[in-house]
Coordinates of C-alpha atoms and ligand atoms in Angstrom, one line a residue:
M1 CA -20.7 -6.8 -16.9
V2 CA -22.0 -9.3 -14.3
I3 CA -24.2 -12.4 -14.8
V4 CA -26.2 -13.4 -11.8
M5 CA -27.1 -17.1 -12.2
K6 CA -30.3 -18.6 -11.0
P7 CA -30.3 -20.2 -7.5
R8 CA -29.2 -23.9 -7.6
V9 CA -27.8 -23.6 -11.1
S10 CA -25.7 -26.6 -12.3
K11 CA -22.0 -26.5 -12.6
E12 CA -22.3 -27.4 -16.2
E13 CA -24.5 -24.4 -17.0
V14 CA -21.9 -22.2 -15.4
R15 CA -19.1 -23.9 -17.3
I16 CA -20.9 -23.4 -20.7
I17 CA -21.3 -19.6 -20.1
K18 CA -17.7 -19.3 -18.9
A19 CA -16.5 -21.0 -22.1
I20 CA -18.7 -18.7 -24.3
I21 CA -17.2 -15.6 -22.7
E22 CA -13.6 -16.8 -22.7
A23 CA -13.9 -17.7 -26.4
K24 CA -14.4 -14.0 -27.0
G25 CA -11.0 -13.3 -25.3
L26 CA -12.5 -11.9 -22.1
E27 CA -11.6 -12.9 -18.6
V28 CA -14.1 -14.5 -16.2
N29 CA -14.2 -13.9 -12.5
L30 CA -16.3 -16.5 -10.7
S31 CA -17.8 -15.8 -7.3
K32 CA -19.7 -18.5 -5.6
G33 CA -21.8 -18.0 -2.4
N34 CA -23.9 -20.5 -0.6
T35 CA -26.9 -20.0 -2.8
Y36 CA -25.6 -18.1 -5.8
Y37 CA -23.1 -18.0 -8.6
I38 CA -22.0 -14.7 -10.0
I39 CA -20.0 -14.5 -13.2
G40 CA -18.0 -11.3 -13.6
I41 CA -16.7 -10.4 -17.0
I42 CA -13.5 -8.4 -17.3
G43 CA -12.3 -6.8 -20.5
D44 CA -13.9 -4.9 -23.4
T45 CA -17.5 -6.1 -22.8
S46 CA -18.9 -3.9 -25.7
I47 CA -18.4 -6.9 -27.9
I48 CA -21.0 -8.8 -25.9
D49 CA -24.7 -8.7 -26.4
P50 CA -26.3 -8.8 -23.0
N51 CA -29.7 -9.9 -24.5
K52 CA -28.0 -13.0 -25.9
L53 CA -26.5 -13.8 -22.5
Q54 CA -29.8 -13.2 -20.8
A55 CA -31.4 -15.9 -23.0
L56 CA -28.9 -18.6 -21.9
K57 CA -29.9 -21.4 -19.6
G58 CA -29.5 -20.8 -15.9
V59 CA -29.1 -17.0 -16.2
E60 CA -31.2 -14.9 -13.8
R61 CA -30.0 -11.4 -14.7
V62 CA -27.3 -9.6 -16.7
M63 CA -26.0 -6.2 -15.3
K64 CA -23.7 -3.6 -16.7
V65 CA -21.0 -2.5 -14.2
Q66 CA -20.5 1.2 -14.5
E67 CA -17.4 1.4 -12.3
P68 CA -13.9 0.8 -13.8
F69 CA -12.9 -1.4 -10.9
K70 CA -14.1 -5.0 -11.4
K71 CA -12.4 -7.5 -9.0
A72 CA -12.7 -5.0 -6.2
N73 CA -16.4 -4.3 -7.0
R74 CA -19.1 -5.6 -4.7
L75 CA -21.2 -6.5 -7.7
F76 CA -18.5 -9.1 -8.6
K77 CA -18.4 -10.5 -5.1
P78 CA -21.3 -9.6 -2.8
E79 CA -19.9 -11.0 0.5
D80 CA -17.2 -9.2 2.5
T81 CA -13.6 -10.3 1.9
V82 CA -12.0 -11.5 5.1
I83 CA -8.2 -11.5 5.5
N84 CA -6.7 -14.0 7.9
V85 CA -3.1 -13.6 8.9
Q86 CA -2.0 -16.3 11.3
D87 CA -5.3 -16.0 13.0
S88 CA -5.3 -12.3 13.2
I89 CA -8.4 -11.5 11.2
I90 CA -9.6 -8.3 9.4
G91 CA -13.1 -8.1 8.1
G92 CA -16.3 -10.2 8.4
G93 CA -17.0 -8.9 11.9
K94 CA -13.4 -9.1 13.2
L95 CA -11.3 -6.0 13.8
G96 CA -7.7 -5.8 12.8
I97 CA -5.8 -3.6 15.2
M98 CA -2.3 -2.7 14.0
A99 CA -0.2 -0.8 16.5
G100 CA 3.4 0.1 16.9
P101 CA 5.9 2.9 16.3
C102 CA 6.2 5.0 13.1
S103 CA 9.8 3.8 12.8
V104 CA 11.6 0.8 14.2
E105 CA 14.5 2.3 16.1
S106 CA 16.1 -0.4 18.2
E107 CA 15.5 -4.0 19.4
E108 CA 14.7 -2.7 22.9
Q109 CA 12.2 -0.2 21.5
I110 CA 10.3 -2.5 19.1
V111 CA 10.2 -5.4 21.5
E112 CA 8.9 -3.3 24.4
I113 CA 6.3 -1.6 22.3
A114 CA 5.2 -4.9 20.7
K115 CA 4.7 -6.5 24.2
R116 CA 2.7 -3.5 25.4
V117 CA 0.4 -3.2 22.4
K118 CA -0.2 -7.0 22.4
A119 CA -1.2 -6.9 26.1
A120 CA -3.6 -4.0 25.3
G121 CA -5.3 -6.0 22.6
A122 CA -3.6 -5.2 19.3
N123 CA -3.4 -8.2 16.9
F124 CA -0.8 -6.8 14.5
L125 CA 2.5 -5.1 15.0
R126 CA 3.2 -2.1 12.7
G127 CA 6.7 -0.5 12.4
G128 CA 8.4 1.2 9.5
A129 CA 11.8 -0.1 8.4
F130 CA 11.9 1.8 5.1
K131 CA 10.5 5.3 5.7
P132 CA 9.1 7.6 3.1
R133 CA 10.2 11.0 4.5
T134 CA 9.3 14.4 3.1
S135 CA 12.9 15.5 3.7
P136 CA 16.0 13.6 2.6
Y137 CA 17.7 14.8 5.7
S138 CA 15.2 13.2 8.1
F139 CA 15.7 9.7 9.5
Q140 CA 15.1 7.2 6.6
G141 CA 14.6 4.1 8.7
L142 CA 16.9 1.2 9.7
E143 CA 16.0 -0.6 6.4
L144 CA 17.0 -4.3 6.4
E145 CA 18.1 -4.1 10.0
G146 CA 14.7 -2.8 10.9
L147 CA 13.1 -5.9 9.3
K148 CA 15.3 -8.1 11.4
L149 CA 14.2 -6.3 14.6
L150 CA 10.6 -6.6 13.6
K151 CA 11.1 -10.4 13.3
I152 CA 12.6 -10.5 16.8
A153 CA 9.5 -8.6 18.1
K154 CA 7.3 -11.1 16.3
Q155 CA 9.1 -14.0 17.9
E156 CA 8.7 -12.5 21.3
T157 CA 5.0 -11.7 20.9
G158 CA 3.6 -13.8 18.1
L159 CA 2.1 -10.6 16.5
P160 CA 2.2 -10.6 12.7
I161 CA 4.2 -7.8 11.2
V162 CA 2.9 -5.0 9.0
T163 CA 5.6 -2.8 7.3
E164 CA 6.0 -0.6 4.3
L165 CA 7.6 -1.7 1.0
M166 CA 8.9 1.3 -1.0
S167 CA 10.9 -0.3 -3.7
T168 CA 10.4 -3.3 -6.0
D169 CA 14.0 -4.2 -5.3
Y170 CA 13.0 -5.7 -1.9
I171 CA 9.9 -7.5 -3.0
D172 CA 11.4 -11.0 -2.5
T173 CA 12.7 -10.1 1.0
F174 CA 9.3 -8.7 2.0
V175 CA 7.5 -11.8 0.7
D176 CA 9.9 -14.0 2.9
E177 CA 10.0 -11.9 6.0
V178 CA 6.8 -9.8 6.4
D179 CA 3.2 -10.8 7.1
V180 CA 1.4 -7.8 5.6
I181 CA 3.0 -5.6 3.0
Q182 CA 2.1 -1.9 3.4
I183 CA 1.9 0.3 0.4
G184 CA 2.2 3.8 1.7
A185 CA 0.1 6.8 0.7
R186 CA 2.9 8.2 -1.4
N187 CA 3.1 5.0 -3.5
M188 CA -0.6 4.4 -3.9
Q189 CA -0.1 5.0 -7.7
N190 CA 3.3 3.4 -8.0
F191 CA 2.0 1.0 -10.6
D192 CA 5.2 -1.1 -10.8
L193 CA 5.0 -1.7 -7.1
L194 CA 1.3 -2.5 -7.2
K195 CA 1.9 -5.0 -10.0
Q196 CA 4.7 -6.7 -8.2
V197 CA 2.7 -7.1 -4.9
G198 CA -0.2 -8.3 -7.1
N199 CA 2.0 -11.2 -8.3
T200 CA 2.5 -12.4 -4.7
N201 CA -0.1 -13.9 -2.4
K202 CA 0.9 -11.7 0.6
P203 CA -1.9 -9.6 2.2
V204 CA -1.4 -6.0 1.1
L205 CA -2.4 -2.9 3.2
L206 CA -3.1 -0.2 0.6
K207 CA -3.1 3.3 2.0
R208 CA -5.1 6.0 0.3
G209 CA -3.0 8.5 -1.6
L210 CA -2.6 12.0 -0.2
S211 CA -5.1 13.4 -2.7
A212 CA -6.5 10.3 -4.3
T213 CA -10.2 10.0 -5.0
I214 CA -12.0 6.8 -3.7
E215 CA -12.2 5.6 -7.3
E216 CA -8.5 6.1 -7.9
W217 CA -7.8 4.2 -4.7
L218 CA -10.0 1.3 -5.7
M219 CA -8.3 1.3 -9.1
S220 CA -5.0 0.8 -7.3
A221 CA -6.5 -2.1 -5.4
E222 CA -7.6 -3.4 -8.8
Y223 CA -4.0 -3.3 -10.0
I224 CA -3.1 -5.6 -7.2
M225 CA -6.1 -7.9 -7.7
A226 CA -5.6 -8.0 -11.4
G227 CA -2.3 -9.8 -10.8
G228 CA -4.1 -12.5 -8.9
N229 CA -3.6 -11.2 -5.3
E230 CA -7.1 -10.6 -3.8
N231 CA -5.8 -10.2 -0.2
V232 CA -6.1 -6.4 -0.1
V233 CA -7.0 -4.3 2.9
L234 CA -7.7 -0.6 2.3
C235 CA -6.5 2.0 4.8
E236 CA -7.9 5.6 5.0
R237 CA -5.2 7.9 6.5
G238 CA -6.6 11.3 5.8
V239 CA -6.4 13.4 2.6
R240 CA -5.0 16.8 1.8
T241 CA -7.5 19.6 2.0
F242 CA -7.4 23.4 2.6
E243 CA -7.5 22.8 6.4
T244 CA -4.2 23.4 8.2
M245 CA -5.2 22.8 11.8
T246 CA -4.8 19.1 11.3
R247 CA -2.1 17.3 9.3
N248 CA -4.7 15.8 7.0
T249 CA -8.5 15.6 6.9
L250 CA -9.8 12.2 7.9
D251 CA -12.4 11.1 5.4
L252 CA -14.7 8.9 7.5
Q253 CA -17.3 8.8 4.8
A254 CA -14.9 6.6 2.9
V255 CA -15.9 3.8 5.2
P256 CA -19.6 3.5 4.2
V257 CA -18.7 4.5 0.6
I258 CA -16.1 1.7 0.3
K259 CA -18.5 -0.8 2.0
K260 CA -21.1 0.1 -0.6
L261 CA -18.8 -0.1 -3.6
S262 CA -16.4 -2.9 -2.6
H263 CA -16.1 -6.1 -0.7
L264 CA -12.6 -5.3 0.5
P265 CA -12.0 -4.5 4.2
I266 CA -11.2 -1.0 5.2
I267 CA -9.3 0.2 8.3
I268 CA -8.7 3.7 9.6
D269 CA -5.3 5.3 10.5
P270 CA -6.2 8.2 12.8
S271 CA -2.5 8.9 13.6
H272 CA -1.4 10.1 10.1
A273 CA -4.8 11.7 9.5
G274 CA -4.7 14.1 12.5
G275 CA -1.0 14.3 13.0
D276 CA -1.5 14.9 16.8
A277 CA -2.0 12.4 19.6
Y278 CA -5.0 14.2 21.0
L279 CA -7.0 13.5 17.8
V280 CA -6.3 9.8 17.8
E281 CA -8.9 8.6 20.4
P282 CA -11.9 10.5 19.1
M283 CA -11.2 9.6 15.5
A284 CA -10.5 5.9 16.4
K285 CA -13.8 5.6 18.2
A286 CA -15.6 7.3 15.3
A287 CA -14.0 4.9 12.9
I288 CA -15.3 1.9 14.7
M289 CA -18.8 3.4 14.9
A290 CA -18.6 4.2 11.1
G291 CA -18.1 0.5 10.4
A292 CA -14.3 0.3 9.9
D293 CA -12.8 -3.2 10.0
G294 CA -9.9 -2.0 12.1
L295 CA -7.4 0.6 13.0
M296 CA -3.7 1.5 12.5
I297 CA -2.3 3.4 15.4
E298 CA 1.2 4.7 16.1
V299 CA 2.4 3.9 19.6
H300 CA 5.8 4.9 21.0
N301 CA 7.3 4.3 24.4
D302 CA 9.1 7.7 24.3
P303 CA 7.1 9.9 21.9
E304 CA 9.2 13.0 22.7
N305 CA 12.3 11.3 21.5
A306 CA 10.8 9.3 18.6
L307 CA 12.8 9.5 15.4
S308 CA 9.6 10.1 13.4
D309 CA 6.0 11.1 14.1
G310 CA 6.4 11.3 17.9
Q311 CA 3.8 14.2 18.1
Q312 CA 1.0 11.9 16.9
S313 CA 2.1 8.7 18.8
L314 CA 0.3 7.4 21.8
T315 CA 2.2 6.1 24.8
P316 CA 1.5 2.4 25.6
D317 CA -0.6 3.6 28.6
K318 CA -2.8 5.8 26.5
F319 CA -3.1 3.1 23.9
E320 CA -4.3 0.7 26.6
V321 CA -7.0 3.2 27.7
L322 CA -8.1 3.6 24.1
M323 CA -8.2 -0.1 23.5
N324 CA -10.5 -0.6 26.4
K325 CA -12.9 1.8 24.9
I326 CA -12.6 0.3 21.4
K327 CA -13.4 -3.2 22.9
F328 CA -16.6 -1.7 24.4
L329 CA -17.6 0.0 21.1
A330 CA -16.8 -3.1 19.1
E331 CA -19.6 -4.9 21.0
I332 CA -22.1 -2.2 20.2
V333 CA -21.4 -2.6 16.5
D334 CA -21.4 -6.4 16.8
K335 CA -17.7 -6.9 16.1
E336 CA -14.8 -8.5 18.0
I337 CA -11.0 -8.3 17.9
Ligands
PEP1 C1 3.2 5.1 7.9 O1 2.2 4.4 8.1 O2 4.2 5.0 8.5 C2 3.2 6.1 6.8 C3 4.2 6.7 6.4 O3 1.9 6.4 6.5 P1 1.3 7.1 5.1 O4 1.8 6.4 3.9 O5 -0.1 7.0 5.3 O6 1.8 8.5 5.2
MN2 MN1 4.3 7.7 10.8

């Protein structure tokens, strides 16, 4: 349930309503804009009589919220959430461009790629240190050594680091050493992991599960936000369908749907969606035109010999060509990097 207060309502009127709701054992989520106050109610709202709330001083309107996600719901917070990571910004008209290799492989590799993607216009460096691989016999990532190398690449370029956390065992290390914690598609419903990152204040990049509905995805965001961490960025990376010509099917409709339902920023990962480098440019361009707040793109300096996902990785040269087109398209949709 959401209470929209009248314009220019007093703080005291808001405080009284908050106290009434909290006295019933429910949680209040306050959202304040320039000209409005919205009081979101979280918990079993069946014990509340909306007509009684409607009669209170300062109340403009009481609305039932049908969706099970609350803090992630646009009804609770009408304006877009903007995530600022050391001046790299995602949302509110700014594009977050996360680029880098699937896996961190060596210092030379990650530093060179970081320099190239930065020069082309990326504002985040991605790179997997802990890798969720389908086969236990595939390269599993450099793990803690990989984090160290990402930090060296950050020192060299200033780019904030985005990397995947797979186990709650490393939560403290990630909070200390990483700028954006990625929760991968395979862990979208690892509720322990979601709760733990929810207890931090690190920005979280939450990828959509391989076959998750948009509602399930937003409920996972809700897990993180329920713990108090509202710095969530959603990432659509393709879902599993009957189609086999592409690795996954990119759900671009998720962009306007998320924009309607939620205030959280959403970026698109065309690399894991298509699974092939030739699909990256058209889908990246389409994502920007659809209203995405950014992109995650795999870039490798030697795709043929990459230890993971080489077939879908762009070379730094191709990434630069793509970025020049993205910068042009960004202007058309009134956005900037
Ligand atoms: C990745 O970004 O490296 C990755 C493994 O992605 P996903 O979780 O979307 O498969
Ligand atoms: Mn990958």
